[in-house]
Tab-separated table of C-alpha atoms in Angstrom:
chain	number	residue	atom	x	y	z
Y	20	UNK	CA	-20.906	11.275	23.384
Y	21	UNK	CA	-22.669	13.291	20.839
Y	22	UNK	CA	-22.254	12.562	17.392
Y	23	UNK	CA	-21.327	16.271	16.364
Y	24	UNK	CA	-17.978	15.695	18.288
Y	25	UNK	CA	-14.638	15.852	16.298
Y	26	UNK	CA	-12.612	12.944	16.715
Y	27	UNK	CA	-8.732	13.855	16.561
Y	28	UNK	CA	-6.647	10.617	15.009
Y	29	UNK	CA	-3.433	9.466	16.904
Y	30	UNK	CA	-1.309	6.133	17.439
Y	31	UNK	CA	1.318	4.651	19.181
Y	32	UNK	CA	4.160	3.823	17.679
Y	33	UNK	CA	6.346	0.939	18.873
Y	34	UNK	CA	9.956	0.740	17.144
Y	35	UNK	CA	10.782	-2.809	18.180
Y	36	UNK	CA	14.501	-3.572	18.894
Y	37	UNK	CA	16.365	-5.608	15.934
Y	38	UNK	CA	15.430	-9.355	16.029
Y	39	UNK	CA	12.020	-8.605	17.607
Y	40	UNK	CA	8.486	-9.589	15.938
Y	41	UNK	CA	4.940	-9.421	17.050
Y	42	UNK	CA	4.092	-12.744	18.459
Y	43	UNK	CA	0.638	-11.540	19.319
Y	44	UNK	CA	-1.421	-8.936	17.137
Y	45	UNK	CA	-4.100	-7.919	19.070
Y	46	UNK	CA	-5.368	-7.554	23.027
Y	47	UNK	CA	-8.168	-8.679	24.857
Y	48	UNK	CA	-10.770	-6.454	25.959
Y	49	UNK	CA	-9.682	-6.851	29.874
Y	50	UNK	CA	-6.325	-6.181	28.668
Y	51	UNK	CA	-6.892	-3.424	25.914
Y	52	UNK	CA	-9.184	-1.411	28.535
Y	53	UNK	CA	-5.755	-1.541	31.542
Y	54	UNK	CA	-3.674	-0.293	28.571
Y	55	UNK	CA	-6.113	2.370	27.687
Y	56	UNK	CA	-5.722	4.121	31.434
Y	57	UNK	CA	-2.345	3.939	31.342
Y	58	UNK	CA	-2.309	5.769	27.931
Y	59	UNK	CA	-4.500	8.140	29.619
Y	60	UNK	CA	-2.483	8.729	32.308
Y	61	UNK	CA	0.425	9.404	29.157
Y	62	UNK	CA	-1.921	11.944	27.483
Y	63	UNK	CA	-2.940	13.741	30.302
Y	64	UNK	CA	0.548	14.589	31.492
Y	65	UNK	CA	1.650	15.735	28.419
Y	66	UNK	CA	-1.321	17.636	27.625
Y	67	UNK	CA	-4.256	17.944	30.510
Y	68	UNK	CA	-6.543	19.504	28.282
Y	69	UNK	CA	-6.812	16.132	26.508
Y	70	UNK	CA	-9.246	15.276	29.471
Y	71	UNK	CA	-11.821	17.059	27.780
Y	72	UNK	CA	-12.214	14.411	24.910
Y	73	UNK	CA	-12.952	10.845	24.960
Y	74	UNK	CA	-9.780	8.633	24.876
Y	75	UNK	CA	-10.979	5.625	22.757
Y	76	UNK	CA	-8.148	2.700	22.221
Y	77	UNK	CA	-8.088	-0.123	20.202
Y	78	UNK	CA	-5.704	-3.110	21.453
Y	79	UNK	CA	-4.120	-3.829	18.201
Y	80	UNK	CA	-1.247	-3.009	16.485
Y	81	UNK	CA	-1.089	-2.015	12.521
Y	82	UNK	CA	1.522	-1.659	9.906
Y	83	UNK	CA	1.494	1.545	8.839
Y	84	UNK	CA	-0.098	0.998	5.005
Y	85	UNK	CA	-2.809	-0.446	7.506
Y	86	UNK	CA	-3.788	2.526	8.753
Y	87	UNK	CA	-2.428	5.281	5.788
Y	88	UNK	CA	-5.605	3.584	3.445
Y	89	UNK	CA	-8.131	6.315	1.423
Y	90	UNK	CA	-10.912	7.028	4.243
Y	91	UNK	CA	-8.350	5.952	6.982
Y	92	UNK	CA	-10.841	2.876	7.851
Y	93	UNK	CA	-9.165	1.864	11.352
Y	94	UNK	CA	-9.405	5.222	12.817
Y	95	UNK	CA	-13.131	5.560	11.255
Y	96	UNK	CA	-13.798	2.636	12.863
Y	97	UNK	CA	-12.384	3.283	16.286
Y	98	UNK	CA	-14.172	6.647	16.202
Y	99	UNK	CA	-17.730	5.206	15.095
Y	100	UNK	CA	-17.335	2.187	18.019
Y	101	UNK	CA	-16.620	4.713	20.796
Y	102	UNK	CA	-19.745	7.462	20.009
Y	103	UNK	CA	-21.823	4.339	20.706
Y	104	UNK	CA	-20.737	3.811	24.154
Y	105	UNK	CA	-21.952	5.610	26.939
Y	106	UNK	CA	-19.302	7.734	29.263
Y	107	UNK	CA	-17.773	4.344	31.029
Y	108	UNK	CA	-16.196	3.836	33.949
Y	109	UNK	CA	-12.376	5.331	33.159
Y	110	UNK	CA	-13.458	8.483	32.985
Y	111	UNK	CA	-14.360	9.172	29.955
Y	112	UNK	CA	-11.928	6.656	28.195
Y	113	UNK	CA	-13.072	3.411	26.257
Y	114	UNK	CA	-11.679	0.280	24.901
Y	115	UNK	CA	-11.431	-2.353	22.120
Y	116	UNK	CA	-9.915	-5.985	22.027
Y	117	UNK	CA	-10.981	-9.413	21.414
Y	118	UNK	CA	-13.635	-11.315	22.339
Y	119	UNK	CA	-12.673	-15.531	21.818
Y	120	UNK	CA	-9.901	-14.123	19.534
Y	121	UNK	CA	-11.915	-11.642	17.694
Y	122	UNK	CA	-11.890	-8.185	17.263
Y	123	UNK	CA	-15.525	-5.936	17.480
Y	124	UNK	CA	-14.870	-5.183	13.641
Y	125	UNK	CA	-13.013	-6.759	11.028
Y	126	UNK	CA	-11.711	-3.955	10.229
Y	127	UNK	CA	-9.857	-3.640	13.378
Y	128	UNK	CA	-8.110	-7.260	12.806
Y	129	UNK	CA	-4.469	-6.465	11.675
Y	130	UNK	CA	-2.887	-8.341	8.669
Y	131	UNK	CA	-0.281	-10.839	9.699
Y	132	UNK	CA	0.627	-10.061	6.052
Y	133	UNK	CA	2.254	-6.942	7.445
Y	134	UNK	CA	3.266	-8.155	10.542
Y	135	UNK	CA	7.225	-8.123	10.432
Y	136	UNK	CA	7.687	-4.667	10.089
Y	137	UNK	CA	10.092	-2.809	12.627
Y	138	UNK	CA	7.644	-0.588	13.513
Y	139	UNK	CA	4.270	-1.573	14.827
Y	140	UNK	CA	1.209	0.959	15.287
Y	141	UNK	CA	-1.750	1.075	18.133
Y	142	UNK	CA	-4.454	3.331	16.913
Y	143	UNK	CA	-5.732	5.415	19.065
Y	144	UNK	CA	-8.460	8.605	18.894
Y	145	UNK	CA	-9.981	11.675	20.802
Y	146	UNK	CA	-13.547	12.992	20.343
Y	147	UNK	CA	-13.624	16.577	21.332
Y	148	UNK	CA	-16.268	18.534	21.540
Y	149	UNK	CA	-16.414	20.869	18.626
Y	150	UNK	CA	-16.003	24.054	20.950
Y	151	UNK	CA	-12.316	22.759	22.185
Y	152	UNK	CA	-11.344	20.360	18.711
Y	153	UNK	CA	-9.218	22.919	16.744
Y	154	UNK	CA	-7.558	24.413	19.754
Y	155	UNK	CA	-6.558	21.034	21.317
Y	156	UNK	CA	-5.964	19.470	17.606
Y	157	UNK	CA	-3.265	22.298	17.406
Y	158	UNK	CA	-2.167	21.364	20.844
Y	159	UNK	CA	-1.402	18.123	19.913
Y	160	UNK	CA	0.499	18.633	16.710
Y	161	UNK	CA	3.036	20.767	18.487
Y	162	UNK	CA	3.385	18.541	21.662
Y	163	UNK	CA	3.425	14.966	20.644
Y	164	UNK	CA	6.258	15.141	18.152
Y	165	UNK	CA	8.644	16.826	20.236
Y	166	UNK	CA	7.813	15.556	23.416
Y	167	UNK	CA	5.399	12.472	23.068
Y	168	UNK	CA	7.238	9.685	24.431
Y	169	UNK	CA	4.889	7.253	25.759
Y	170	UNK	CA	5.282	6.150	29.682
Y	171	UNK	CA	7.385	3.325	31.163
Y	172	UNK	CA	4.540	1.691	32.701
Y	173	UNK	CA	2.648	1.853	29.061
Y	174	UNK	CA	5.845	0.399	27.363
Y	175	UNK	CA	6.598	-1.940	30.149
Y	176	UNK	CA	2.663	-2.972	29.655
Y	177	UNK	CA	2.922	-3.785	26.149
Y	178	UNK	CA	6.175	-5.789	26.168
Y	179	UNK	CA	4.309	-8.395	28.756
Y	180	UNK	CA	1.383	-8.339	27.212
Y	181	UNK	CA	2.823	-8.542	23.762
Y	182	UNK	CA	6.371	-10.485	24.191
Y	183	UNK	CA	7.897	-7.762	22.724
Y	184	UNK	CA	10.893	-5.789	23.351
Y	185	UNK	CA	10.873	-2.091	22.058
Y	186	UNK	CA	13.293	0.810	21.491
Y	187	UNK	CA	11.202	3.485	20.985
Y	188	UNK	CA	6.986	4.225	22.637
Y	189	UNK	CA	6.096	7.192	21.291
Y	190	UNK	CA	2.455	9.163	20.497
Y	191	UNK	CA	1.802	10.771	17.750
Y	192	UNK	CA	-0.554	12.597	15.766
Y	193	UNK	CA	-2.021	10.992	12.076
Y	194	UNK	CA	-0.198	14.094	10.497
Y	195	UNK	CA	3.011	13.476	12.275
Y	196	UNK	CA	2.287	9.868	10.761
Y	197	UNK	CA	1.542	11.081	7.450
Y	198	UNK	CA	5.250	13.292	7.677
Y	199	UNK	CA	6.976	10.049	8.574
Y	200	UNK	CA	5.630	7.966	5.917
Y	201	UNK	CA	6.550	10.960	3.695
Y	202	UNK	CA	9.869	10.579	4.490
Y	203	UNK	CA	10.273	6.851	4.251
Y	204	UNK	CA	9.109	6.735	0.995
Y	205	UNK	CA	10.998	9.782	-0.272
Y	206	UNK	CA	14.498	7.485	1.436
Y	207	UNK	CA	13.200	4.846	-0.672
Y	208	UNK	CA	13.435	6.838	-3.872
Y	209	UNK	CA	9.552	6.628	-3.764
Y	210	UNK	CA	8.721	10.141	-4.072
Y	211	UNK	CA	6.407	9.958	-6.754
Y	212	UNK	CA	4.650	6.908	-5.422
Y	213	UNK	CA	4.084	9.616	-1.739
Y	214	UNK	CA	2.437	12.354	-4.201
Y	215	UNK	CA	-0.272	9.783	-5.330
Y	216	UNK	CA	-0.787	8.159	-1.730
Y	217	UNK	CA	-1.217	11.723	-0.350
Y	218	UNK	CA	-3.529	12.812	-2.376
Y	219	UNK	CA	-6.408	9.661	-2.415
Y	220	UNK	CA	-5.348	9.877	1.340
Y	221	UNK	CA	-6.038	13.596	1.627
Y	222	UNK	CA	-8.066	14.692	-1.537
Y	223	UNK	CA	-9.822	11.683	-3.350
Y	224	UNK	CA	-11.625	13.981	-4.878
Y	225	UNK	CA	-8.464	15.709	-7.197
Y	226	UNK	CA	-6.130	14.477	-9.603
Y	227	UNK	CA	-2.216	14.209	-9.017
Y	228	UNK	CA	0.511	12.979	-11.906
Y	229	UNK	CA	3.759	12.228	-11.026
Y	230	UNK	CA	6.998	11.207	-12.930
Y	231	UNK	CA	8.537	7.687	-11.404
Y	232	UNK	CA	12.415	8.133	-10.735
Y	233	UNK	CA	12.759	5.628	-13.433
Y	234	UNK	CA	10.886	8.043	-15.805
Y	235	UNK	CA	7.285	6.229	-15.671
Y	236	UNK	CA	4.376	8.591	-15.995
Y	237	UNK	CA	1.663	7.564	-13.169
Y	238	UNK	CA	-1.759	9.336	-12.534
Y	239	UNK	CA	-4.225	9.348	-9.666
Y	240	UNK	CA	-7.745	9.787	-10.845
Y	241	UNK	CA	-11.028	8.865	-9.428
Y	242	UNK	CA	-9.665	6.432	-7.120
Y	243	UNK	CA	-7.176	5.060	-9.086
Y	244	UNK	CA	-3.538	5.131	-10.140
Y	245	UNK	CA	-2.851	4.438	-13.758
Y	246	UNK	CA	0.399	3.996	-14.705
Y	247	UNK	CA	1.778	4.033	-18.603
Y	248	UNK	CA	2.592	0.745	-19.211
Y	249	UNK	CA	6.791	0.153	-19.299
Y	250	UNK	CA	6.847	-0.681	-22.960
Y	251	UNK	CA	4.636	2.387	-24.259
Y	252	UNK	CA	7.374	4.691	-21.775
Y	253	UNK	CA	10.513	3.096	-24.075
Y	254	UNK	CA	9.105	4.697	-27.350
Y	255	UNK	CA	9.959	8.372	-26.286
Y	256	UNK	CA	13.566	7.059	-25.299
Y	257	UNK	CA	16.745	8.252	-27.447
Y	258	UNK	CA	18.872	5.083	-26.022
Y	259	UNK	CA	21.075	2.165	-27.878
Y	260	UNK	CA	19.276	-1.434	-28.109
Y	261	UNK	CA	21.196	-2.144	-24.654
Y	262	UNK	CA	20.298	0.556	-22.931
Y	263	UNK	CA	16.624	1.005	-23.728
Y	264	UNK	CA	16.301	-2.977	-22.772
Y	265	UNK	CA	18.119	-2.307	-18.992
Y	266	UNK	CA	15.918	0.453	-19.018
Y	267	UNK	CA	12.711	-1.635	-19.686
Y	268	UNK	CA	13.560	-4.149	-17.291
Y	269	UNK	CA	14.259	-1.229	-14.323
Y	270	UNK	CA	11.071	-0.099	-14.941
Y	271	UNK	CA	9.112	-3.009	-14.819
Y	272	UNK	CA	10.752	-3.658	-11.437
Y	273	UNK	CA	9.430	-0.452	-10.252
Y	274	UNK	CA	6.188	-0.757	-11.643
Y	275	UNK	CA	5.946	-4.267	-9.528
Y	276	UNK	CA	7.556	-1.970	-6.347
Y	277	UNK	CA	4.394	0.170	-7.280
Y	278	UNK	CA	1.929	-2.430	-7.175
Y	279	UNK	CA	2.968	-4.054	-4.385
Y	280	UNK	CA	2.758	-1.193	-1.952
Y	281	UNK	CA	-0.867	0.198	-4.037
Y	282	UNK	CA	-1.977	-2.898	-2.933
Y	283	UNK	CA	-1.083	-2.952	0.938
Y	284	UNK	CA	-2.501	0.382	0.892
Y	285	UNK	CA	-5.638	-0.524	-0.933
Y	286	UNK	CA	-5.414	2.028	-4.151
Y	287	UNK	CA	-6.322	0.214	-7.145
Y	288	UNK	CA	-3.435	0.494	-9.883
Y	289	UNK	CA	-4.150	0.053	-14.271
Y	290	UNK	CA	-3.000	0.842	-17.170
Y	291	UNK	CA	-3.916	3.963	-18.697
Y	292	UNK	CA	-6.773	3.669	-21.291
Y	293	UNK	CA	-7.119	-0.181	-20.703
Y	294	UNK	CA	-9.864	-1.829	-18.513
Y	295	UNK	CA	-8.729	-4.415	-16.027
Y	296	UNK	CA	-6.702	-3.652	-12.844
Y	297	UNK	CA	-4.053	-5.415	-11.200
Y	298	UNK	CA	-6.051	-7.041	-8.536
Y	299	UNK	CA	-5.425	-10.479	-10.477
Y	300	UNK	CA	-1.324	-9.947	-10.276
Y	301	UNK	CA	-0.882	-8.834	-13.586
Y	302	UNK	CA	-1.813	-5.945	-15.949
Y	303	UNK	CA	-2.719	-6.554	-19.504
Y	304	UNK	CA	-1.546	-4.356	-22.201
Y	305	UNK	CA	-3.650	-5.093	-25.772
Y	306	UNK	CA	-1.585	-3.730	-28.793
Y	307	UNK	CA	-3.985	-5.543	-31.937
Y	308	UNK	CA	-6.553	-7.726	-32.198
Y	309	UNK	CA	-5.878	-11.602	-33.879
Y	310	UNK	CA	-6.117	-12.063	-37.540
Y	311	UNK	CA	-7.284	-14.826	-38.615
Y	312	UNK	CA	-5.673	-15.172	-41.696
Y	313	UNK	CA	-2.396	-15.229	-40.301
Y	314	UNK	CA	-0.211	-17.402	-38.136
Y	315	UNK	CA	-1.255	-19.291	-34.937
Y	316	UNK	CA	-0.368	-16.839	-31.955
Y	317	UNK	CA	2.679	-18.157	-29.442
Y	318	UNK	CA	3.396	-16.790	-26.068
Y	319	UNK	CA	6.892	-15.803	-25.588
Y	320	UNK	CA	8.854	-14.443	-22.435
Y	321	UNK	CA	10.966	-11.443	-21.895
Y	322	UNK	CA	13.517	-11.895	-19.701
Y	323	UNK	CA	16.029	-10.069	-17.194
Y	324	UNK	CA	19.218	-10.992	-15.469
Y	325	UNK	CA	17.871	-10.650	-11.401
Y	326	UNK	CA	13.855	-10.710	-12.049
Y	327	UNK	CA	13.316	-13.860	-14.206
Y	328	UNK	CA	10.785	-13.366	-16.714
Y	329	UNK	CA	9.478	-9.235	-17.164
Y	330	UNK	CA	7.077	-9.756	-19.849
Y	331	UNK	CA	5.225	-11.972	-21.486
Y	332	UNK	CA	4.333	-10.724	-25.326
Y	333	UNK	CA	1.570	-13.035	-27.416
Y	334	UNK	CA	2.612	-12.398	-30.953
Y	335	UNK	CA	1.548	-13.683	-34.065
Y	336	UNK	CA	3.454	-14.317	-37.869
Y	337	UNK	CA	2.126	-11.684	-39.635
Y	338	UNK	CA	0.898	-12.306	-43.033
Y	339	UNK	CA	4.172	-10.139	-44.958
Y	340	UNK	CA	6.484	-12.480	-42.160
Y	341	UNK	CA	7.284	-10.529	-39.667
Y	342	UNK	CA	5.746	-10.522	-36.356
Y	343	UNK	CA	2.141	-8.994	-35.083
Y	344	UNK	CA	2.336	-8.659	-31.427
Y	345	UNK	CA	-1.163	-8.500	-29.785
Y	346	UNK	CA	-0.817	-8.305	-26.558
Y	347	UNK	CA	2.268	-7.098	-23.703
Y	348	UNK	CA	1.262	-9.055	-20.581
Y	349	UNK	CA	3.238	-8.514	-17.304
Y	350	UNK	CA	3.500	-10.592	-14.120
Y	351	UNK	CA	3.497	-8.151	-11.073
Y	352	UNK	CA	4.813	-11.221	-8.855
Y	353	UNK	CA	6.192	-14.561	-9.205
Y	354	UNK	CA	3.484	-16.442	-8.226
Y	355	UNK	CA	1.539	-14.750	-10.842
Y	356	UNK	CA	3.143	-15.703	-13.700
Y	357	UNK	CA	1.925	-19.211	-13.851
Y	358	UNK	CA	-1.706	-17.572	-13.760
Y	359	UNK	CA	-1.223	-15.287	-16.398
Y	360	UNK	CA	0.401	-17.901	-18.679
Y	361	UNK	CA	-2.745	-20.219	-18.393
Y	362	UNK	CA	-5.073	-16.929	-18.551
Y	363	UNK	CA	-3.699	-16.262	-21.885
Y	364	UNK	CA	-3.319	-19.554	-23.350
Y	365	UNK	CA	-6.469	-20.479	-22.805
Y	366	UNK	CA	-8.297	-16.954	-23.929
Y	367	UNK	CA	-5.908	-17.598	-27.401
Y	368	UNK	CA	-5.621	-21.187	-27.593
Y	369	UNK	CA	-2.018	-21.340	-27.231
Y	370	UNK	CA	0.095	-23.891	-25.021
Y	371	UNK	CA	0.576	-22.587	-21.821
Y	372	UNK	CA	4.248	-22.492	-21.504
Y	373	UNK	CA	6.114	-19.856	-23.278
Y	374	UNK	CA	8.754	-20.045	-25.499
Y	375	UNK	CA	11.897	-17.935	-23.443
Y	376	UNK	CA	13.620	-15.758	-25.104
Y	377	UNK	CA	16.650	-15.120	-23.138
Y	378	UNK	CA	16.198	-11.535	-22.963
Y	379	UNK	CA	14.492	-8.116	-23.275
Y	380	UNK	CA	13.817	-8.520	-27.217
Y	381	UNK	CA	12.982	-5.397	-29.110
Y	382	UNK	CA	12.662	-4.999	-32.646
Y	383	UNK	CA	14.648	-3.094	-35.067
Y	384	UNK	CA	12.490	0.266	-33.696
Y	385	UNK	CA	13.615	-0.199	-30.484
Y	386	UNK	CA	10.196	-1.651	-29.437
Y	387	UNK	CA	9.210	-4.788	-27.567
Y	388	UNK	CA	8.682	-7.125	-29.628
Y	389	UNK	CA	9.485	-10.689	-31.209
Y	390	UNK	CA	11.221	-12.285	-33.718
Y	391	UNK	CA	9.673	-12.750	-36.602
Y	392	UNK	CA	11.585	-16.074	-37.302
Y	393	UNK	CA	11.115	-17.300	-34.186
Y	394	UNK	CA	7.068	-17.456	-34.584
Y	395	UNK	CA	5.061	-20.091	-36.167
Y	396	UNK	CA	4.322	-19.979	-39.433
């Protein structure tokens, strides 16, 4: 296959019925290339003009923030694997599974990670030749949606081979997949989180801001989604001391929500103007540098009814009495909390365990803050 052809991105999408998991990830090759002419078979059927590309398969199945990653690495993969191979024996159709229980790329090797998901994905791709690509890409988009159901022997293939037991076999197109991700995350009240996904799926190259539906700004630049930080979003807030702390708390819960699914989907997230990311499981906000001429610093933790400790603040008596907080510190996931508690106490030379303070505190400016009695002197 030349390497001028186009290659047109699809999957398979298995809805498994309630109760069901994957027990197996991925396919041999002997099996991946018998499921490969059956989904031939499928495509031909529903569109015959199909048979002028080069089916390639891969005998996997994804979650969908697997595949929906910036440069769409499974699919680039899948494509890349089948221009090397010659025109085979299927005609025309080529196959990918493992070898001694691994796959021809690790790219290709799903995440168990994401494996419980009620909807399981098996890549797929055609490479037309550049003379028939936009007329049979258009094809595609307006058959597969409405009438891509996948075949019985194809389902029935998969179940054996997979132990699974499905609802729903069904083709579709990497747009139809980026519509139904659209509209998961929109149910979710994720809106704002689709806007940024879309565009480092779509256009790395531009920028995109979006307002959280808890009021967070969040940016996608150059890669990256940088998010204002949940305490800096309370100071434009006209709220009682009550409110603005509920408030706080909600939003760091959707800032972890954030991070979470940046992460599965392999977007880096930070805080705007502050270096670090939150590979580590935390983000770092720095609000002063230490004095040295005033108190020792303490760590002390923020904390909300339903998500444990929020924040961790390292604060410092200042040298009038009241309290100098240098740095806003927040765990994106329990089991990052412990690591960010010995992070900082070590960096400041504080003990590691911080003193709790029962609450969201904020001072009398409706800040976050601490005490100033309850630091050292």
């Amino acid at each position: 296959m030349e390497n001028t052809a186009i290659a047109l991105p699809l999957a398979l999408a298995l809805e498994l019925s309630p109760g069901t998991t994957s027990t197996a990830l991925t396919l041999s090759r002997d099996q991946s290339a018998e499921l490969a002419a059956l989904i031939a078979t499928d495509l031909y059927q529903l569109l015959p003009t199909a048979n002028k590309a080069r089916l390639s398969v891969v005998g996997a199945l994804f979650d969908m923030v697997e595949l929906l990653r910036p440069g769409f690495m499974v699919w680039d993969a899948l494509s890349e694997l089948a221009r090397r191979v010659p025109r085979g024996r299927l005609e025309n159709v080529v196959a990918f599974g493992h070898h001694e229980g691994r796959m021809p790329m690790p790219v290709l090797e799903p995440d168990a990670r994401h494996a419980n998901g009620a909807m399981r994905l098996l890549p797929l791709s055609l490479l037309a030749p550049v003379a028939c690509a936009p007329t049979l890409g258009s094809q595609l988009e307006a058959t597969l949606m409405a009438q891509g159901q996948a075949g019985t022997r194809s389902a029935d293939f998969l179940m054996r081979s997979l132990g699974l037991r499905l609802e729903h076999a069904r083709y579709l197109t990497r747009n139809d997949l980026l519509a139904l991700g659209c509209v998961q995350y929109e149910h979710a009240n994720l809106a704002g989180l689709w806007q940024l996904l879309e565009t480092a799926l779509l256009t790395p190259s531009s920028e995109e801001s979006t307002l959280s539906a808890r009021g967070m700004r969040f940016c996608y630049r150059d890669g990256v989604v940088q998010a204002q930080s949940p305490a800096q979003s309370l100071l434009t807030e006209r709220a009682d001391s009550a409110h603005r702390s509920h408030l706080f708390a909600s939003r760091v819960f959707e800032l972890r929500l954030y991070a979470a699914l940046l992460k599965a989907h392999h977007i880096a997230l930070r805080f705007q103007d502050v270096s670090g990311d939150a590979s580590a499981g935390y983000l770092l906000e720095p609000m002063a540098k230490i004095d040295p001429d005033a108190g020792p610093p303490a760590l002390y933790a923020h904390e909300a009814r339903g998500l444990g400790v929020v924040t961790l603040s390292l604060a410092q008596r200042s040298q009038s009495g009241g309290s100098r907080v240098l740095m806003h510190a927040y765990p994106l996931h329990a089991a990052s909390l412990a690591v960010l508690a010995e992070t900082l106490a070590k960096r400041y030379g504080t003990r590691e365990k911080p003193h709790a303070l029962g609450c969201v505190s904020l001072d009398k400016d409706g800040r976050l803050g601490v005490p100033g009695e309850l630091l050292p002197g």
